[in-house]
GROMACS .gro file of C-alpha atoms in nm:
model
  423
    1UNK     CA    1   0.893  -8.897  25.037
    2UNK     CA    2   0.724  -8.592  25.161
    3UNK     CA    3   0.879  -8.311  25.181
    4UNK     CA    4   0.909  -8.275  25.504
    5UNK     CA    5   1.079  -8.574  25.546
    6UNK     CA    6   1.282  -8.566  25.254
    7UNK     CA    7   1.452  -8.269  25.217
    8UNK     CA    8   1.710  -8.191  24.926
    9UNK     CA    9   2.090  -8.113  25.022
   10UNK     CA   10   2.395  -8.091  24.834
   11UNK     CA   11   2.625  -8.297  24.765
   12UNK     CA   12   2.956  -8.296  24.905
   13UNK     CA   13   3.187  -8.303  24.593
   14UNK     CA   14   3.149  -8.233  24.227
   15UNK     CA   15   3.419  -8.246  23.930
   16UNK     CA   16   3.444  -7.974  23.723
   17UNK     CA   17   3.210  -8.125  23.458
   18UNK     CA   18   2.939  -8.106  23.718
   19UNK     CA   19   2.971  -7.785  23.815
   20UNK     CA   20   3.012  -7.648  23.441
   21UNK     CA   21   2.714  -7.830  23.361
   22UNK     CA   22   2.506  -7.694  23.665
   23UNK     CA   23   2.584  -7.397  23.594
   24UNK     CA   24   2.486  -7.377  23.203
   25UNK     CA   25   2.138  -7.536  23.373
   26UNK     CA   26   2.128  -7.238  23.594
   27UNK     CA   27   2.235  -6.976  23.388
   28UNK     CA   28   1.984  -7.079  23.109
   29UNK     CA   29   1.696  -7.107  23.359
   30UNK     CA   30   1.773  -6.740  23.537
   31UNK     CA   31   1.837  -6.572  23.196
   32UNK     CA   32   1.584  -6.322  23.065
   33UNK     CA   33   1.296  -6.539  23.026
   34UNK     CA   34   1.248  -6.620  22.664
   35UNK     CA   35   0.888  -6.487  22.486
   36UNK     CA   36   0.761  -6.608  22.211
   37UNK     CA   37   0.502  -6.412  22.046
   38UNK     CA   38   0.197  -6.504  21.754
   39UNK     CA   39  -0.071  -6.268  21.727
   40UNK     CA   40   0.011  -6.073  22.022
   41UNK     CA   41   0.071  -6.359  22.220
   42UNK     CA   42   0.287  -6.411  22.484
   43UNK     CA   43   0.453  -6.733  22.703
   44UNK     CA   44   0.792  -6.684  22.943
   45UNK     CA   45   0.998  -6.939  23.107
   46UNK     CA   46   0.940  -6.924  23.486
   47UNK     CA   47   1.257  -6.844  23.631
   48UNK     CA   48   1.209  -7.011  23.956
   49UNK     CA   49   1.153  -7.300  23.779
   50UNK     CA   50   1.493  -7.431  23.676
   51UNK     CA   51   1.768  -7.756  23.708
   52UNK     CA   52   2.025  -7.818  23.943
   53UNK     CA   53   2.246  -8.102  23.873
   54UNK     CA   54   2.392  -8.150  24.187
   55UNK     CA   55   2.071  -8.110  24.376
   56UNK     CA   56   1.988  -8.454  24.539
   57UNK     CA   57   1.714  -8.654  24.793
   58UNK     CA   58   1.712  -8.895  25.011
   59UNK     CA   59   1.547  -9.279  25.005
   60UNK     CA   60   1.578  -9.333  25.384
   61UNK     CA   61   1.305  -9.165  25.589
   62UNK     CA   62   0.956  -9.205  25.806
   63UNK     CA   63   0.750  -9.050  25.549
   64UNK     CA   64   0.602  -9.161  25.228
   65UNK     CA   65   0.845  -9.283  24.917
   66UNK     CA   66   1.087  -9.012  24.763
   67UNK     CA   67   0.955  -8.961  24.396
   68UNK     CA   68   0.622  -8.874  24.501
   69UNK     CA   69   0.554  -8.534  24.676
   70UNK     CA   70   0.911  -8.464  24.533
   71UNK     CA   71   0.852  -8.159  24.262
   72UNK     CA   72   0.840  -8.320  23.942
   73UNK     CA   73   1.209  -8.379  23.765
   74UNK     CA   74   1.233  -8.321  23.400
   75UNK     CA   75   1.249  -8.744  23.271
   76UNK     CA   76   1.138  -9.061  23.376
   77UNK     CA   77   1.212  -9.414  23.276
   78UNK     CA   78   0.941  -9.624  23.382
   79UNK     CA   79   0.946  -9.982  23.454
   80UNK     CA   80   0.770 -10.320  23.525
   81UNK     CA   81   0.873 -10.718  23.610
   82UNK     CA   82   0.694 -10.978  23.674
   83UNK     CA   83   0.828 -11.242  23.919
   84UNK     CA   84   1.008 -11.526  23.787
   85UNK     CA   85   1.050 -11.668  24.120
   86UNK     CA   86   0.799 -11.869  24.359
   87UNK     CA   87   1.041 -11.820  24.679
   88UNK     CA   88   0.928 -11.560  24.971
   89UNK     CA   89   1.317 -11.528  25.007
   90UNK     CA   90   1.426 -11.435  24.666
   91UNK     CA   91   1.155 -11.151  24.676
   92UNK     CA   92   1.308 -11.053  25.021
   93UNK     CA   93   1.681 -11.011  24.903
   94UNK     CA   94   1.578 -10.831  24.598
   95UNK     CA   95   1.372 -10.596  24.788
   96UNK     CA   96   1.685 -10.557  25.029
   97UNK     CA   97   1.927 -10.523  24.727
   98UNK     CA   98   1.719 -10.290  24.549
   99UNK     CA   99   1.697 -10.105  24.806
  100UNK     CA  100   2.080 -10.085  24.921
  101UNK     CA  101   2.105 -10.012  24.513
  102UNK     CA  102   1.855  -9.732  24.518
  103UNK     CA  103   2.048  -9.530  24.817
  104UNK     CA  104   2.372  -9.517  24.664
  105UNK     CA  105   2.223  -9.418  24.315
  106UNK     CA  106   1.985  -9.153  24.465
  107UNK     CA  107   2.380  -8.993  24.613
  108UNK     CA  108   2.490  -8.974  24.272
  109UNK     CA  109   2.723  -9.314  24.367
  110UNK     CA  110   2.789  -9.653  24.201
  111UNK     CA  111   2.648  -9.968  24.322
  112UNK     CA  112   3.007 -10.147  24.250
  113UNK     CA  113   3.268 -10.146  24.081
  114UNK     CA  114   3.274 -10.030  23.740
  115UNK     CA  115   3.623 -10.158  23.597
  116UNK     CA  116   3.734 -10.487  23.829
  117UNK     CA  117   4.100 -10.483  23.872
  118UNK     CA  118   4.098 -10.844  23.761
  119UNK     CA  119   4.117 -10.889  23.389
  120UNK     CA  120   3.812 -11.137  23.409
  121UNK     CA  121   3.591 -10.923  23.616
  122UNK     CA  122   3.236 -10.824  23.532
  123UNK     CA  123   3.135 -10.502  23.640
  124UNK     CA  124   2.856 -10.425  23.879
  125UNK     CA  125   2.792 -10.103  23.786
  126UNK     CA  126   2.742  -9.982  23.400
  127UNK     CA  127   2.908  -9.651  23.445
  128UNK     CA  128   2.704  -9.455  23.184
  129UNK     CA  129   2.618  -9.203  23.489
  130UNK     CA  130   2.989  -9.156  23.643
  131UNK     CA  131   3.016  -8.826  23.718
  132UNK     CA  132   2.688  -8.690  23.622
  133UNK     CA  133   2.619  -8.589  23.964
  134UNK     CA  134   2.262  -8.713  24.144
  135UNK     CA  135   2.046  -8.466  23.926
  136UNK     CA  136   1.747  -8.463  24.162
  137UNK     CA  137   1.762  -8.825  24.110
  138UNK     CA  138   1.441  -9.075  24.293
  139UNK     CA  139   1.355  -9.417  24.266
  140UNK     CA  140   1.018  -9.509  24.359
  141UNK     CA  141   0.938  -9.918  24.428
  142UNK     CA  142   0.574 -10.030  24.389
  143UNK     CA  143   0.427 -10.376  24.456
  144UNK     CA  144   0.162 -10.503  24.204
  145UNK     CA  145  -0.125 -10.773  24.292
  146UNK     CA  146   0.028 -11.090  24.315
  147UNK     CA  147   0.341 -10.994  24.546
  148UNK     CA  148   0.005 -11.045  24.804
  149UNK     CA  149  -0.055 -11.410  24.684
  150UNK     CA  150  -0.021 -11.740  24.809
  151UNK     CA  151   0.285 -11.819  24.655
  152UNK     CA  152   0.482 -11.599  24.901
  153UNK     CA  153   0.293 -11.643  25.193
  154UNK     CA  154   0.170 -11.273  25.189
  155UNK     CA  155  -0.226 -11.288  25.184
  156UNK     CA  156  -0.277 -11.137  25.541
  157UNK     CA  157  -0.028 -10.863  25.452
  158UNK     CA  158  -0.198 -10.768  25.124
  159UNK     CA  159  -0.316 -10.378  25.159
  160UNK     CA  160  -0.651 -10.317  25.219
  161UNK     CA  161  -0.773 -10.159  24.888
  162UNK     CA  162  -0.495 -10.368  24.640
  163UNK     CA  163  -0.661 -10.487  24.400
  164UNK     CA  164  -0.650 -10.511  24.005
  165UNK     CA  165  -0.795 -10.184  23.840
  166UNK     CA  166  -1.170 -10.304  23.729
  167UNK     CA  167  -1.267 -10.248  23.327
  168UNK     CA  168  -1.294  -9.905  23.215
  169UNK     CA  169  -1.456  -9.742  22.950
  170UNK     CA  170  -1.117  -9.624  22.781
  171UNK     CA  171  -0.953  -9.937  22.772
  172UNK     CA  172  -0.806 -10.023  22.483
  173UNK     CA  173  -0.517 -10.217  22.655
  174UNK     CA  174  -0.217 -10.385  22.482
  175UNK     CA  175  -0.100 -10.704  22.712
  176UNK     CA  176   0.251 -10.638  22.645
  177UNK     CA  177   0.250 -10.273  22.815
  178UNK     CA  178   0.013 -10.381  23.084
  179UNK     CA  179   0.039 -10.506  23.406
  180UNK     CA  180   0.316 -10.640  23.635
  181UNK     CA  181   0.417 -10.760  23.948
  182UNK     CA  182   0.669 -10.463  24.057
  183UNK     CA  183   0.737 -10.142  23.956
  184UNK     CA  184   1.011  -9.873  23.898
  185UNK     CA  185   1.002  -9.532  23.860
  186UNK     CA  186   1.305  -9.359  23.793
  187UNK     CA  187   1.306  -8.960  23.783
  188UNK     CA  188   1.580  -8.723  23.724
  189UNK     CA  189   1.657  -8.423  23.578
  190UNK     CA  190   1.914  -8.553  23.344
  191UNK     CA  191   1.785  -8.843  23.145
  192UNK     CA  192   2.083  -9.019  23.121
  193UNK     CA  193   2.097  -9.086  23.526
  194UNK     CA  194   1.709  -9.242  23.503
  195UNK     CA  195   1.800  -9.488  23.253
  196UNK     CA  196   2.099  -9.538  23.449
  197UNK     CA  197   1.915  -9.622  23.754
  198UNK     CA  198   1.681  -9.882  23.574
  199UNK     CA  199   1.925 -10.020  23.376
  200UNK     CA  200   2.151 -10.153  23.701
  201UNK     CA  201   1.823 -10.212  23.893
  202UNK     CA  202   1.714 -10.470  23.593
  203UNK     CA  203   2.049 -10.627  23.596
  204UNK     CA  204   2.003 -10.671  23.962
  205UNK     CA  205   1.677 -10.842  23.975
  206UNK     CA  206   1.773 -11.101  23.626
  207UNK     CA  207   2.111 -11.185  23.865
  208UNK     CA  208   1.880 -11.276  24.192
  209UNK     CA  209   1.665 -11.507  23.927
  210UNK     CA  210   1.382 -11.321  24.110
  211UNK     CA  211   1.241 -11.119  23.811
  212UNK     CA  212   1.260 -11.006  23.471
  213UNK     CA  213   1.183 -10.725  23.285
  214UNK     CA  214   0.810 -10.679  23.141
  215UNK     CA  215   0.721 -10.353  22.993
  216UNK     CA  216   0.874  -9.985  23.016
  217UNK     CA  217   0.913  -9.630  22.881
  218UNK     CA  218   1.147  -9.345  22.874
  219UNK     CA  219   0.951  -9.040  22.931
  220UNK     CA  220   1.063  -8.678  22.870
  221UNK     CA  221   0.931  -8.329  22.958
  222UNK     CA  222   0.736  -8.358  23.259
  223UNK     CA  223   0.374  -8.319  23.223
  224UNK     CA  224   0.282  -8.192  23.532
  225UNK     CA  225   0.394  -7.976  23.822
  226UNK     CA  226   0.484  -7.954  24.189
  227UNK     CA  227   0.455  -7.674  24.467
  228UNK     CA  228   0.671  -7.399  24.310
  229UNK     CA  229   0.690  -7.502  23.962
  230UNK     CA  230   0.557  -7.323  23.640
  231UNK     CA  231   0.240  -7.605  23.476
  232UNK     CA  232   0.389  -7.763  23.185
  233UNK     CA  233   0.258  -7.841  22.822
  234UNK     CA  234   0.167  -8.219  22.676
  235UNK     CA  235   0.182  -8.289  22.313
  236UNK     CA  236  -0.118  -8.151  22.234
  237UNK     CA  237   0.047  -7.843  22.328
  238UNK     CA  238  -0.212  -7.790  22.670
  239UNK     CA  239  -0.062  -7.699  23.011
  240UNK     CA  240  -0.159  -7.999  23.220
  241UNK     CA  241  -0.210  -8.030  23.553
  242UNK     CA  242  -0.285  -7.659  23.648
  243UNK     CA  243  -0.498  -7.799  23.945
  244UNK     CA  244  -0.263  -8.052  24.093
  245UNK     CA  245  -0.223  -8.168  24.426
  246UNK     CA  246   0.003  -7.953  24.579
  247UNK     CA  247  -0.015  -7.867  24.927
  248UNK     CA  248   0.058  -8.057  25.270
  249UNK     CA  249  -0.320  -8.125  25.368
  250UNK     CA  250  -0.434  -8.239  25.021
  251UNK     CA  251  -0.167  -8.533  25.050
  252UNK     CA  252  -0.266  -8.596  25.354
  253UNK     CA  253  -0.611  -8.631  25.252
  254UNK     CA  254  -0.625  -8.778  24.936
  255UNK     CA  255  -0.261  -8.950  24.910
  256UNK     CA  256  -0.125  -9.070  25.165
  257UNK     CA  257  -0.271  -9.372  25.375
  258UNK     CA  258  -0.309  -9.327  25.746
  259UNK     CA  259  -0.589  -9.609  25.838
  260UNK     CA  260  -0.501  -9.729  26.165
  261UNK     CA  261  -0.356 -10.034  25.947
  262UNK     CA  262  -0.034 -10.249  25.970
  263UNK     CA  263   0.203  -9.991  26.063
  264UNK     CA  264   0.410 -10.079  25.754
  265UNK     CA  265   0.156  -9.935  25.516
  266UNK     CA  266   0.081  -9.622  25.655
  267UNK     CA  267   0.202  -9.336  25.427
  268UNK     CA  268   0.207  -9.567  25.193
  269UNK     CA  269  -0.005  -9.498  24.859
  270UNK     CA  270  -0.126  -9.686  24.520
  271UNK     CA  271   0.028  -9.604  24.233
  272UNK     CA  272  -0.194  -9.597  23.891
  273UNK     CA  273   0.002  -9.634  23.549
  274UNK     CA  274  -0.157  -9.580  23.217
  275UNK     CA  275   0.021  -9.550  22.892
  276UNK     CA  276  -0.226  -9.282  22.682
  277UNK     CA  277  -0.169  -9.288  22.315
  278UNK     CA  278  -0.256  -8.979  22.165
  279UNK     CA  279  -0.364  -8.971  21.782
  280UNK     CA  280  -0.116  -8.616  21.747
  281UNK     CA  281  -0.131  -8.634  21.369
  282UNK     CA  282  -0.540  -8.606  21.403
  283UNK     CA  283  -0.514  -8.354  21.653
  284UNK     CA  284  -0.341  -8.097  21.473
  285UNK     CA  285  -0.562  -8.098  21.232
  286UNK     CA  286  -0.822  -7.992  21.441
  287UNK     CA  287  -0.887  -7.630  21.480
  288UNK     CA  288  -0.737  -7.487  21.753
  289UNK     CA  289  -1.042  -7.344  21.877
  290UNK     CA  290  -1.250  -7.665  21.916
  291UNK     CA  291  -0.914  -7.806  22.090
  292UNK     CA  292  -0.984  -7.516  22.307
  293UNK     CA  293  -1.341  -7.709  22.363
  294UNK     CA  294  -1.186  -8.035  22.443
  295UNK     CA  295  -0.955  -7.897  22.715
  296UNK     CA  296  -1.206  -7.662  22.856
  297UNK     CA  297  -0.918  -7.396  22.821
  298UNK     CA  298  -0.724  -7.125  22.594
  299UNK     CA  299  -0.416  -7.310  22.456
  300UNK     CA  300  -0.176  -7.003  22.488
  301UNK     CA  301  -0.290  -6.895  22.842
  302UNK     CA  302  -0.395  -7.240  23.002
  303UNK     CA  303  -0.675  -7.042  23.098
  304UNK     CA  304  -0.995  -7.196  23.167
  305UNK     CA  305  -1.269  -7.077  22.898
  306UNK     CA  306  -1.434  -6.844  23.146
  307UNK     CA  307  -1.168  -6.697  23.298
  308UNK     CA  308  -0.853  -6.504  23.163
  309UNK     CA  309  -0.593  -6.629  23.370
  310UNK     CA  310  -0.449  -7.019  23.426
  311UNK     CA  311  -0.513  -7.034  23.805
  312UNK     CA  312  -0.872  -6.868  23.742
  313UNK     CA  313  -1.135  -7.135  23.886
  314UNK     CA  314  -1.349  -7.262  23.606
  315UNK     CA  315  -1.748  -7.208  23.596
  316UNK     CA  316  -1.897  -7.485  23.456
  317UNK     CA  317  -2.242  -7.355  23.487
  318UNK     CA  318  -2.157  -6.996  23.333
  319UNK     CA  319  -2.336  -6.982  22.934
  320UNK     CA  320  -2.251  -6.776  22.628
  321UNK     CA  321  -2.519  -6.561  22.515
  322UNK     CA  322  -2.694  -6.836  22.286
  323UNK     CA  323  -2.740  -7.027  22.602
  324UNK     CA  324  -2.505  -7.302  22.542
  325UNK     CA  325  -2.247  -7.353  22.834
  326UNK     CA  326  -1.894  -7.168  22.768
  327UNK     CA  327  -1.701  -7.456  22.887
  328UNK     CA  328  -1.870  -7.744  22.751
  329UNK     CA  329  -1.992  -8.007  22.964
  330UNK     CA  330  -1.754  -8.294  22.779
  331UNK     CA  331  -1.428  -8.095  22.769
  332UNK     CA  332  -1.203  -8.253  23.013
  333UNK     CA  333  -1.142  -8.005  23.264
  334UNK     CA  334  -1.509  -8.030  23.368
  335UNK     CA  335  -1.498  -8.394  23.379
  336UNK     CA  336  -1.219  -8.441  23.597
  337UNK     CA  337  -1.285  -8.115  23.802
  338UNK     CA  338  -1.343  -8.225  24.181
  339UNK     CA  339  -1.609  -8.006  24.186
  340UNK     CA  340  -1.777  -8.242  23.962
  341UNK     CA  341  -1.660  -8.556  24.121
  342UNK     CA  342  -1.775  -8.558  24.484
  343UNK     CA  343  -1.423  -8.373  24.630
  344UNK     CA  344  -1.226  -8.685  24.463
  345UNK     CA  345  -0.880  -8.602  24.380
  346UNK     CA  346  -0.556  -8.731  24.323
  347UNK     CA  347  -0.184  -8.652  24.217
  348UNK     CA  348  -0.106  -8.657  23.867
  349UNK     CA  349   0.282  -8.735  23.812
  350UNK     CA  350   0.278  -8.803  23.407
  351UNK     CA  351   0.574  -8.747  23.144
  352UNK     CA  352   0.528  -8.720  22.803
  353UNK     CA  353   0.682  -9.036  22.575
  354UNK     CA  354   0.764  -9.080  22.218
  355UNK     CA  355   0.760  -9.457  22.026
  356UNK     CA  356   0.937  -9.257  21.752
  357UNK     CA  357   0.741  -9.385  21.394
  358UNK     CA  358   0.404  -9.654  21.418
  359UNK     CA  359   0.351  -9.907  21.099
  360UNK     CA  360   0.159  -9.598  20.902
  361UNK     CA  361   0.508  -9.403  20.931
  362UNK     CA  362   0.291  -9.189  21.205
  363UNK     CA  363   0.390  -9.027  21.506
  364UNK     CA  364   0.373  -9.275  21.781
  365UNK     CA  365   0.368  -9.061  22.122
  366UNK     CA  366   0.169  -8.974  22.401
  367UNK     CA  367   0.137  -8.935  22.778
  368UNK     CA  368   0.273  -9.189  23.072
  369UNK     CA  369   0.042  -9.141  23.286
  370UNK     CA  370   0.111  -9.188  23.673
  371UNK     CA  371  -0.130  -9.125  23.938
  372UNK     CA  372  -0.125  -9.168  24.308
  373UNK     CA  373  -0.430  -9.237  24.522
  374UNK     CA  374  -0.497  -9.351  24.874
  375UNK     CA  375  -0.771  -9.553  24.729
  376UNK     CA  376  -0.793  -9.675  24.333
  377UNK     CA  377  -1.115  -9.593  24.377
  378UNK     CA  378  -1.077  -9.235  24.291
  379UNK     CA  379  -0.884  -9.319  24.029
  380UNK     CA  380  -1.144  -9.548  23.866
  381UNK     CA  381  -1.405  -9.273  23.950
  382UNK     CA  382  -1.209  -8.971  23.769
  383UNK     CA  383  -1.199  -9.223  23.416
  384UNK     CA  384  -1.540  -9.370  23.440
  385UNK     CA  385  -1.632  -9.039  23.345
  386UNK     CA  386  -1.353  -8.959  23.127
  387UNK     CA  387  -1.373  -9.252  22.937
  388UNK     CA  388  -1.755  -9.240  22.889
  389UNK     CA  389  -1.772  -8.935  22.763
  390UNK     CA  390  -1.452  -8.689  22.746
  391UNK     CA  391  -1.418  -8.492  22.422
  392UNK     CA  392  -1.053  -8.596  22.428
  393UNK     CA  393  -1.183  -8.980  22.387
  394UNK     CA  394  -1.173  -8.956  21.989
  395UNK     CA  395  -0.756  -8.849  21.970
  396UNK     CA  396  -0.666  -9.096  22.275
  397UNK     CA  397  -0.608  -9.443  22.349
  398UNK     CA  398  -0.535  -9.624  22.681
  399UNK     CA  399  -0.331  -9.848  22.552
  400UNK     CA  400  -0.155  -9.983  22.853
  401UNK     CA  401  -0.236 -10.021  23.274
  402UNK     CA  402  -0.131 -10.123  23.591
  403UNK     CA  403  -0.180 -10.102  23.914
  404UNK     CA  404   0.135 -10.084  24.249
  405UNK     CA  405   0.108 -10.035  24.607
  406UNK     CA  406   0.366  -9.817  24.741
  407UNK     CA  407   0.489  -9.882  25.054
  408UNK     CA  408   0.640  -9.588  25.278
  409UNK     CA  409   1.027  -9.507  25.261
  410UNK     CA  410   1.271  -9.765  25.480
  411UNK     CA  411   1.400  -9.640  25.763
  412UNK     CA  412   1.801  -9.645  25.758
  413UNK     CA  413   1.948 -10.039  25.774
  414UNK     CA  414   1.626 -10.100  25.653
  415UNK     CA  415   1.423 -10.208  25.300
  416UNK     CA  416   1.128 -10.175  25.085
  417UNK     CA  417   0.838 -10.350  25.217
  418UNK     CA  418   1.086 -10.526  25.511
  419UNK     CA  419   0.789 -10.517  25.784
  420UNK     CA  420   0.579 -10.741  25.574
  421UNK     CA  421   0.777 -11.036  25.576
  422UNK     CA  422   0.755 -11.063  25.979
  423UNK     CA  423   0.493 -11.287  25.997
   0.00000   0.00000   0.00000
């Protein structure tokens, strides 16, 4: 949800294992920031830029989906289903019990039980998160393509831009990490409360009969930043996301729908998943300074080539004496720069992600990539050019997709996507 509709509070009470733990987060985040130094070099830990356990947002609002404009938490687990079910109904109640699910968990709470007085009991809840606190905890829903099919009556209520994500240049898609009909998204600053969240969400929807599980991944170390926070580094070691949407208008522009549509999807969004394989053993091989080349920036600094600072705006026309351009016109900050695109932009929300070993005994890691859009279009735009011709291209591969709309927040007593279903 936006911010200002979802503001953070605190949480009313905490055991002493919360507060011990917040406060090792806090005190290691406001210490002297820590420098490391190689050649002269220097990087420091932002200290405004640091984890509180007990911090905690709301699902319930009139704004767009908590887990969105919400600053970036440190892990994500990730998740897709596809609908096992042909009934309007069962989609309905999971929606609503998801969504009852999702309030509680976002508190820091339980969504039952955990140890049923009677001896034969099953518990509802899986208790690996008691007393972890709600660690800045969201849970974002997304509807995929076929929710808008004829099998549950929802045609006329399909969004005006859902559709699936045409061919791109970069595919290089695996079936079993693409697609799905919904979506989770599950963001926290302690990793064990994301998983947490998924894991009773998917017991939820295989107890309706309504869906089961279809791909996922457990992401860690946030690749990209919110209003406030310091830009952080993906596994090829870059800052990413130095030029993200931050501010107010920007969502309003380029995130948020507001098209005079079915009042149920305005401030809603599409949500744009891609699971990036990067070739890391290759790329650190690679001299650092043609990696510099491929980013279009200074690894150390984040700053662009022409500049000397991270927030400096890039020149993409600006040359180096022999008349070749200093920021070369296939390193990926000029490719994606809106400057180059028409004004298109969109919000990068990605998280690093580690397979652990492939079958060559290789690193198998990379970059979940999450994007939200008013229109897919400007997604599709951004990696037509990326994937044609991006320096990056030859230590990448988009290995999986898919494609959500996200409807706005419920209102309280209300859930995901309830408007649609009055027709």
């Amino acid at each position: 949800m936006s911010d200002k509709h979802q503001p953070a509070r605190e949480a009313g009470k905490f055991s002493r294992r919360d507060l011990l733990k917040g406060a090792v987060a806090g005190a290691s985040a406001l210490a002297i920031p820590a420098v490391s130094q190689a050649h002269g070099q220097t990087a420091a830990r932002d200290p405004e830029d640091k984890v509180d356990l007990s911090r905690e947002h709301l699902f319930y609002g009139t704004g767009g989906q908590a887990g969105i404009s919400t600053q970036p938490q440190r892990h994500i687990m990730y998740m897709t289903f596809d609908l096992t079910t042909t009934s309007r109904q069962d989609l309905q109640v999971l929606l609503a019990r998801w969504s009852s699910a999702i309030a509680q968990l976002m508190k820091g709470g339980t969504i039952g039980q955990i140890e049923p007085l009677r001896n034969s009991g099953v518990g509802m809840d899986t208790g690996e998160a008691l007393d972890l606190g709600p660690a800045s905890l969201t849970v974002t829903v997304g509807l995929g393509p076929r929710v808008f099919s004829e099998t549950f009556g929802l045609v006329k209520q399909k969004p005006l831009l859902m559709r699936e994500l045409m061919q791109l240049p970069s595919d290089d898609l695996q079936p079993e990490v693409t697609g799905g009909d919904l979506s989770l998204q599950a963001c926290a600053d302690d990793p064990q409360v994301a998983y947490h969240a998924i894991r009773d969400l998917a017991r939820i929807a295989k107890s309706t009969g309504a869906a089961q599980t279809r791909w996922t991944v457990m992401g860690f170390g946030r690749a990209s930043a919110g209003k406030g926070q310091s830009t952080p580094r993906n596994l090829f070691g870059f800052k990413d996301g130095t030029r993200n949407i931050t501010e107010k208008a920007d969502f309003d522009k380029y995130v948020w729908i507001n098209d005079g549509g079915p009042a149920w999807q305005q401030q809603g969004t599409y949500q744009v998943v891609r699971k990036i394989k990067m070739h890391i053993e290759s790329w650190d091989t690679d001299r650092v300074s043609d990696q510099n080349n491929v980013f279009g920036r200074h690894k150390v600094s984040g700053a662009p080539l022409t500049g000397t600072r991270e927030f400096d705006t890039p020149d993409f026309k600006k040359t180096a004496a022999d008349g070749n351009l200093i920021i070369p016109a296939t390193a990926h900050i000029s490719l994606a720069a809106h400057e180059n695109n028409g004004g298109i932009k969109i919000l990068r929300r990605s998280y690093n992600y580690t397979d652990g070993l492939n079958n060559m005994a290789q690193l198998d890691a990379g970059l979940l990539f999450i994007s939200y859009q008013k229109d897919p279009a400007q997604f599709e735009a951004l990696q037509n050019r990326l994937g044609a011709s991006d320096a990056m291209n030859e230590y990448i591969s988009h290995i999986g997709s898919g494609i959500f709309f996200v409807p706005p927040a419920p209102k309280e007593g209300e859930y995901i996507g309830a408007d649609m279903f009055k027709v």
